Amino acid sequence: MKHSNSPLLSWIGRRVWPLVALIVPLGAIALFGGTGSIVFQREVTTMMMYMVVVVGYYIFVGNSGVTSFGHISFMIIGAYTAALLTLTVQQKIILLPDLPSFLADVHFGFVGGALLGAVVAAVFAAVIALPINRLTGISLSLAMFAILLTVNVIVSHWTSVTRGVTSMFGVPQSTTLGSAFVFASITIVAAWMFQWTRVGLRMRAAREDEPAARAVGISIPRDRAIAFILSGFFVGLGGALFAQFLGAFNSDTFYISTTLLTIAMLVIGGFKSLSGAVVGTVFVSALDAGLRRMEDGFALGPLEVGSRPGLSAVGLALCMLLVLVFRSEGLTGSREIPSLWRLRRNETPPADTLPAPATDRKDVS
Amino acid sequence: MRTVIQSAIDILSLGSLYALLALGVALVFGIMRFINFAHGELLMVGGYSLFLARELPFVFMILVCIATVVLTALLFERVAFRPIRGANPATQLVTSFALSFLLQNLAMLTLGPRAKSVGLPTVLTEQFTVGGLRIAKLDILTVVLGVVLMASLGFFLKRSTLGVQMRASAENFEMARLVGVKANTVIASAFAISGLLAASAAIILVAKTGTITPGLGLKPVVIAFVATIMGGLGSLSGAALGGFVLSFLSVTLQTLLPLDLRPFRDAFVFGSVVLIFLLRPQGLIVVRSIKERV
């Protein structure tokens, strides 16, 4: 490796290379997945859709440093919107006879359904962004959890539109491995670009030292609200893709266990870096898929292990606790993929390649 | 008039239960500065211990329940929360969430997802009528239990040495340690008391519904969170007040909402809480020691 002196090379090294280093391996996984069995293909597609959700979730959590326990509410909204828009008019007459006419008479394709699902989720995010972002820290995390419960109560009882706990079915299953990969890449690029914008940089400054950020005049609630809406858009997109992948789902499909799974992906990877979000999603998806296969029963040499429902959830939670207790900054240590070129001596390295600052403050809440 | 009094009784009884839940969460928060998601699983453990001890006389059932829950709370502290003491709040919150999910699924794995039922003495569920008002004995018991527990908690915190040490730690943990307060003792007692409160809440809950499921703790714990935040993080009286405000909202909406909107009651309750946050993001009672000093 030689020292680079050109600003262009240095820019590529810092801004473009980490992105390439994330998306190219992901593409390789997608290609590899395409050659496998149907089950394997579905597992890889699921991973790509979780990538959209988790990276979308990261846009808010990673930049603000505040965990939200209610982001799955955007996924729910994206999923139901996409389902209502992609079902054919005839299907809707049978499944949802009491649907308001502006929903009953429209029909969209795969991309239309996905994007409108994302937009509706973003609008919902915009509505709650102001009150929610006036809260800080733990209060925000838990208020979002209350939002998730509220959305769940609404979709489980608003049967004329959502069919509630009986499942919504017949949604065209048009999400493929390829399209899921394309959307995952778009989400990763968007998250990466956002974190280098003014708003993104200001948020990361406030994440590390809130009083100092306020002292230099950063309006934390406003910046967070912007990230919140963008995050709502992509999580909603993920939900819309899931709806068009599963074909059938009900009000409990995207709920507490999805919340845990996505938080696990982000935290196990390292929630303060995009690389953490991506690595965590790949790692936890693989773990989850493996545990699910074991859940159906397996043979270990002469030992027959019967089916054990709940095993994958227990394994996942245990794995997450172990990571939290022994490596609380996640697998990537919350760092981005380092630049390919070494930096010039007199150039200060960008903040993200520095080791994560020690969290010695105990009284911040 | 009769409906008003009837509602008042409901508000008091439900409010006492919510206050017990919120106090359990707020007590641990005061000292540890993190919200214990797994508090709901203490209720679940309490419920299952009642189920497993269902053959025993009622008094022993209660004792088994209290002992199991307190021990579980202490175990949580020792195994999961002690190693991450001092880590950032997000990590602690996620840890307790993972712990809660782990326990729910362990319960599902070992005891099955189907609801178990426990028949508590029917004395509890009996109702009597006074001047046209229907009053369940359980409601009276809940209010009495709530008042007694809250009063003794207040007395303990104000008068006993350990209580004073706990309040000092909640105010300024480092300073308290410097003047000789033992961190482990104080934190373990906070968890033990929170377990005691959870056990009482679990007994009331099971007496009310009669069924126990792995997801038993979910809704109560969310109510506890919302009450704690609404009351003002770090304030015990705030948490109790938050519990009563929530029960007021919930009972009033139940009576006032038109029939076809009633299933959405919880959505309205949480919606109005979001509005309260708009007006008072710090909660109803603001605690100064919570804010970071620079």
mmCIF file with all atom_site columns, N, CA and C in Angstrom, chain B residues 117-146:
data_model
loop_
_atom_site.group_PDB
_atom_site.id
_atom_site.type_symbol
_atom_site.label_atom_id
_atom_site.label_alt_id
_atom_site.label_comp_id
_atom_site.label_asym_id
_atom_site.label_entity_id
_atom_site.label_seq_id
_atom_site.pdbx_PDB_ins_code
_atom_site.Cartn_x
_atom_site.Cartn_y
_atom_site.Cartn_z
_atom_site.occupancy
_atom_site.B_iso_or_equiv
_atom_site.pdbx_formal_charge
_atom_site.auth_seq_id
_atom_site.auth_comp_id
_atom_site.auth_asym_id
_atom_site.auth_atom_id
_atom_site.pdbx_PDB_model_num
ATOM 1  N N  . SER B 1 117 ? -54.202 -21.925 33.324 1.00 0.00 ? 117 SER B N  1
ATOM 2  C CA . SER B 1 117 ? -55.119 -21.205 34.206 1.00 0.00 ? 117 SER B CA 1
ATOM 3  C C  . SER B 1 117 ? -54.918 -21.633 35.654 1.00 0.00 ? 117 SER B C  1
ATOM 4  N N  . VAL B 1 118 ? -55.121 -20.676 36.542 1.00 0.00 ? 118 VAL B N  1
ATOM 5  C CA . VAL B 1 118 ? -54.972 -20.915 37.967 1.00 0.00 ? 118 VAL B CA 1
ATOM 6  C C  . VAL B 1 118 ? -56.250 -20.453 38.630 1.00 0.00 ? 118 VAL B C  1
ATOM 7  N N  . GLY B 1 119 ? -56.843 -21.304 39.453 1.00 0.00 ? 119 GLY B N  1
ATOM 8  C CA . GLY B 1 119 ? -58.024 -20.870 40.181 1.00 0.00 ? 119 GLY B CA 1
ATOM 9  C C  . GLY B 1 119 ? -57.614 -20.328 41.536 1.00 0.00 ? 119 GLY B C  1
ATOM 10 N N  . LEU B 1 120 ? -57.633 -19.020 41.679 1.00 0.00 ? 120 LEU B N  1
ATOM 11 C CA . LEU B 1 120 ? -57.387 -18.442 43.000 1.00 0.00 ? 120 LEU B CA 1
ATOM 12 C C  . LEU B 1 120 ? -58.706 -18.488 43.769 1.00 0.00 ? 120 LEU B C  1
ATOM 13 N N  . PRO B 1 121 ? -58.657 -18.410 45.100 1.00 0.00 ? 121 PRO B N  1
ATOM 14 C CA . PRO B 1 121 ? -59.892 -18.492 45.878 1.00 0.00 ? 121 PRO B CA 1
ATOM 15 C C  . PRO B 1 121 ? -60.973 -17.567 45.331 1.00 0.00 ? 121 PRO B C  1
ATOM 16 N N  . THR B 1 122 ? -62.195 -18.076 45.239 1.00 0.00 ? 122 THR B N  1
ATOM 17 C CA . THR B 1 122 ? -63.268 -17.289 44.620 1.00 0.00 ? 122 THR B CA 1
ATOM 18 C C  . THR B 1 122 ? -63.644 -16.063 45.444 1.00 0.00 ? 122 THR B C  1
ATOM 19 N N  . VAL B 1 123 ? -63.209 -16.046 46.722 1.00 0.00 ? 123 VAL B N  1
ATOM 20 C CA . VAL B 1 123 ? -63.484 -14.882 47.575 1.00 0.00 ? 123 VAL B CA 1
ATOM 21 C C  . VAL B 1 123 ? -63.031 -13.608 46.864 1.00 0.00 ? 123 VAL B C  1
ATOM 22 N N  . LEU B 1 124 ? -61.906 -13.733 46.140 1.00 0.00 ? 124 LEU B N  1
ATOM 23 C CA . LEU B 1 124 ? -61.314 -12.556 45.518 1.00 0.00 ? 124 LEU B CA 1
ATOM 24 C C  . LEU B 1 124 ? -62.196 -11.965 44.422 1.00 0.00 ? 124 LEU B C  1
ATOM 25 N N  . THR B 1 125 ? -62.845 -12.848 43.661 1.00 0.00 ? 125 THR B N  1
ATOM 26 C CA . THR B 1 125 ? -63.584 -12.345 42.505 1.00 0.00 ? 125 THR B CA 1
ATOM 27 C C  . THR B 1 125 ? -65.030 -11.999 42.829 1.00 0.00 ? 125 THR B C  1
ATOM 28 N N  . GLU B 1 126 ? -65.462 -12.306 44.071 1.00 0.00 ? 126 GLU B N  1
ATOM 29 C CA . GLU B 1 126 ? -66.846 -12.001 44.437 1.00 0.00 ? 126 GLU B CA 1
ATOM 30 C C  . GLU B 1 126 ? -67.128 -10.505 44.384 1.00 0.00 ? 126 GLU B C  1
ATOM 31 N N  . GLN B 1 127 ? -68.381 -10.197 44.097 1.00 0.00 ? 127 GLN B N  1
ATOM 32 C CA . GLN B 1 127 ? -68.769 -8.785  44.093 1.00 0.00 ? 127 GLN B CA 1
ATOM 33 C C  . GLN B 1 127 ? -69.826 -8.560  45.152 1.00 0.00 ? 127 GLN B C  1
ATOM 34 N N  . PHE B 1 128 ? -69.902 -7.363  45.697 1.00 0.00 ? 128 PHE B N  1
ATOM 35 C CA . PHE B 1 128 ? -71.035 -7.048  46.558 1.00 0.00 ? 128 PHE B CA 1
ATOM 36 C C  . PHE B 1 128 ? -71.609 -5.702  46.140 1.00 0.00 ? 128 PHE B C  1
ATOM 37 N N  . THR B 1 129 ? -72.841 -5.442  46.552 1.00 0.00 ? 129 THR B N  1
ATOM 38 C CA . THR B 1 129 ? -73.526 -4.235  46.091 1.00 0.00 ? 129 THR B CA 1
ATOM 39 C C  . THR B 1 129 ? -73.758 -3.295  47.260 1.00 0.00 ? 129 THR B C  1
ATOM 40 N N  . VAL B 1 130 ? -73.370 -2.045  47.085 1.00 0.00 ? 130 VAL B N  1
ATOM 41 C CA . VAL B 1 130 ? -73.636 -1.024  48.096 1.00 0.00 ? 130 VAL B CA 1
ATOM 42 C C  . VAL B 1 130 ? -74.356 0.117   47.400 1.00 0.00 ? 130 VAL B C  1
ATOM 43 N N  . GLY B 1 131 ? -75.592 0.390   47.800 1.00 0.00 ? 131 GLY B N  1
ATOM 44 C CA . GLY B 1 131 ? -76.352 1.493   47.227 1.00 0.00 ? 131 GLY B CA 1
ATOM 45 C C  . GLY B 1 131 ? -76.376 1.455   45.702 1.00 0.00 ? 131 GLY B C  1
ATOM 46 N N  . GLY B 1 132 ? -76.530 0.259   45.135 1.00 0.00 ? 132 GLY B N  1
ATOM 47 C CA . GLY B 1 132 ? -76.623 0.136   43.674 1.00 0.00 ? 132 GLY B CA 1
ATOM 48 C C  . GLY B 1 132 ? -75.274 0.076   42.984 1.00 0.00 ? 132 GLY B C  1
ATOM 49 N N  . LEU B 1 133 ? -74.166 0.158   43.753 1.00 0.00 ? 133 LEU B N  1
ATOM 50 C CA . LEU B 1 133 ? -72.838 0.092   43.128 1.00 0.00 ? 133 LEU B CA 1
ATOM 51 C C  . LEU B 1 133 ? -72.306 -1.337  43.225 1.00 0.00 ? 133 LEU B C  1
ATOM 52 N N  . ARG B 1 134 ? -71.790 -1.852  42.109 1.00 0.00 ? 134 ARG B N  1
ATOM 53 C CA . ARG B 1 134 ? -71.178 -3.169  42.159 1.00 0.00 ? 134 ARG B CA 1
ATOM 54 C C  . ARG B 1 134 ? -69.699 -3.000  42.470 1.00 0.00 ? 134 ARG B C  1
ATOM 55 N N  . ILE B 1 135 ? -69.253 -3.614  43.548 1.00 0.00 ? 135 ILE B N  1
ATOM 56 C CA . ILE B 1 135 ? -67.838 -3.493  43.903 1.00 0.00 ? 135 ILE B CA 1
ATOM 57 C C  . ILE B 1 135 ? -67.238 -4.890  44.026 1.00 0.00 ? 135 ILE B C  1
ATOM 58 N N  . ALA B 1 136 ? -66.176 -5.157  43.289 1.00 0.00 ? 136 ALA B N  1
ATOM 59 C CA . ALA B 1 136 ? -65.511 -6.452  43.415 1.00 0.00 ? 136 ALA B CA 1
ATOM 60 C C  . ALA B 1 136 ? -64.555 -6.381  44.593 1.00 0.00 ? 136 ALA B C  1
ATOM 61 N N  . LYS B 1 137 ? -64.507 -7.486  45.342 1.00 0.00 ? 137 LYS B N  1
ATOM 62 C CA . LYS B 1 137 ? -63.598 -7.495  46.487 1.00 0.00 ? 137 LYS B CA 1
ATOM 63 C C  . LYS B 1 137 ? -62.152 -7.317  46.040 1.00 0.00 ? 137 LYS B C  1
ATOM 64 N N  . LEU B 1 138 ? -61.876 -7.829  44.832 1.00 0.00 ? 138 LEU B N  1
ATOM 65 C CA . LEU B 1 138 ? -60.520 -7.718  44.302 1.00 0.00 ? 138 LEU B CA 1
ATOM 66 C C  . LEU B 1 138 ? -60.107 -6.250  44.159 1.00 0.00 ? 138 LEU B C  1
ATOM 67 N N  . ASP B 1 139 ? -61.092 -5.402  43.749 1.00 0.00 ? 139 ASP B N  1
ATOM 68 C CA . ASP B 1 139 ? -60.795 -3.973  43.599 1.00 0.00 ? 139 ASP B CA 1
ATOM 69 C C  . ASP B 1 139 ? -60.369 -3.373  44.928 1.00 0.00 ? 139 ASP B C  1
ATOM 70 N N  . ILE B 1 140 ? -61.133 -3.719  45.974 1.00 0.00 ? 140 ILE B N  1
ATOM 71 C CA . ILE B 1 140 ? -60.813 -3.217  47.318 1.00 0.00 ? 140 ILE B CA 1
ATOM 72 C C  . ILE B 1 140 ? -59.401 -3.690  47.697 1.00 0.00 ? 140 ILE B C  1
ATOM 73 N N  . LEU B 1 141 ? -59.181 -5.001  47.487 1.00 0.00 ? 141 LEU B N  1
ATOM 74 C CA . LEU B 1 141 ? -57.887 -5.581  47.854 1.00 0.00 ? 141 LEU B CA 1
ATOM 75 C C  . LEU B 1 141 ? -56.752 -4.864  47.112 1.00 0.00 ? 141 LEU B C  1
ATOM 76 N N  . THR B 1 142 ? -56.971 -4.607  45.810 1.00 0.00 ? 142 THR B N  1
ATOM 77 C CA . THR B 1 142 ? -55.945 -3.929  45.016 1.00 0.00 ? 142 THR B CA 1
ATOM 78 C C  . THR B 1 142 ? -55.615 -2.566  45.592 1.00 0.00 ? 142 THR B C  1
ATOM 79 N N  . VAL B 1 143 ? -56.677 -1.806  45.912 1.00 0.00 ? 143 VAL B N  1
ATOM 80 C CA . VAL B 1 143 ? -56.453 -0.461  46.443 1.00 0.00 ? 143 VAL B CA 1
ATOM 81 C C  . VAL B 1 143 ? -55.706 -0.550  47.779 1.00 0.00 ? 143 VAL B C  1
ATOM 82 N N  . VAL B 1 144 ? -56.164 -1.455  48.650 1.00 0.00 ? 144 VAL B N  1
ATOM 83 C CA . VAL B 1 144 ? -55.523 -1.579  49.964 1.00 0.00 ? 144 VAL B CA 1
ATOM 84 C C  . VAL B 1 144 ? -54.053 -1.975  49.801 1.00 0.00 ? 144 VAL B C  1
ATOM 85 N N  . LEU B 1 145 ? -53.838 -2.996  48.954 1.00 0.00 ? 145 LEU B N  1
ATOM 86 C CA . LEU B 1 145 ? -52.469 -3.461  48.736 1.00 0.00 ? 145 LEU B CA 1
ATOM 87 C C  . LEU B 1 145 ? -51.602 -2.330  48.191 1.00 0.00 ? 145 LEU B C  1
ATOM 88 N N  . GLY B 1 146 ? -52.151 -1.598  47.227 1.00 0.00 ? 146 GLY B N  1
ATOM 89 C CA . GLY B 1 146 ? -51.425 -0.481  46.628 1.00 0.00 ? 146 GLY B CA 1
ATOM 90 C C  . GLY B 1 146 ? -51.053 0.545   47.675 1.00 0.00 ? 146 GLY B C  1
#
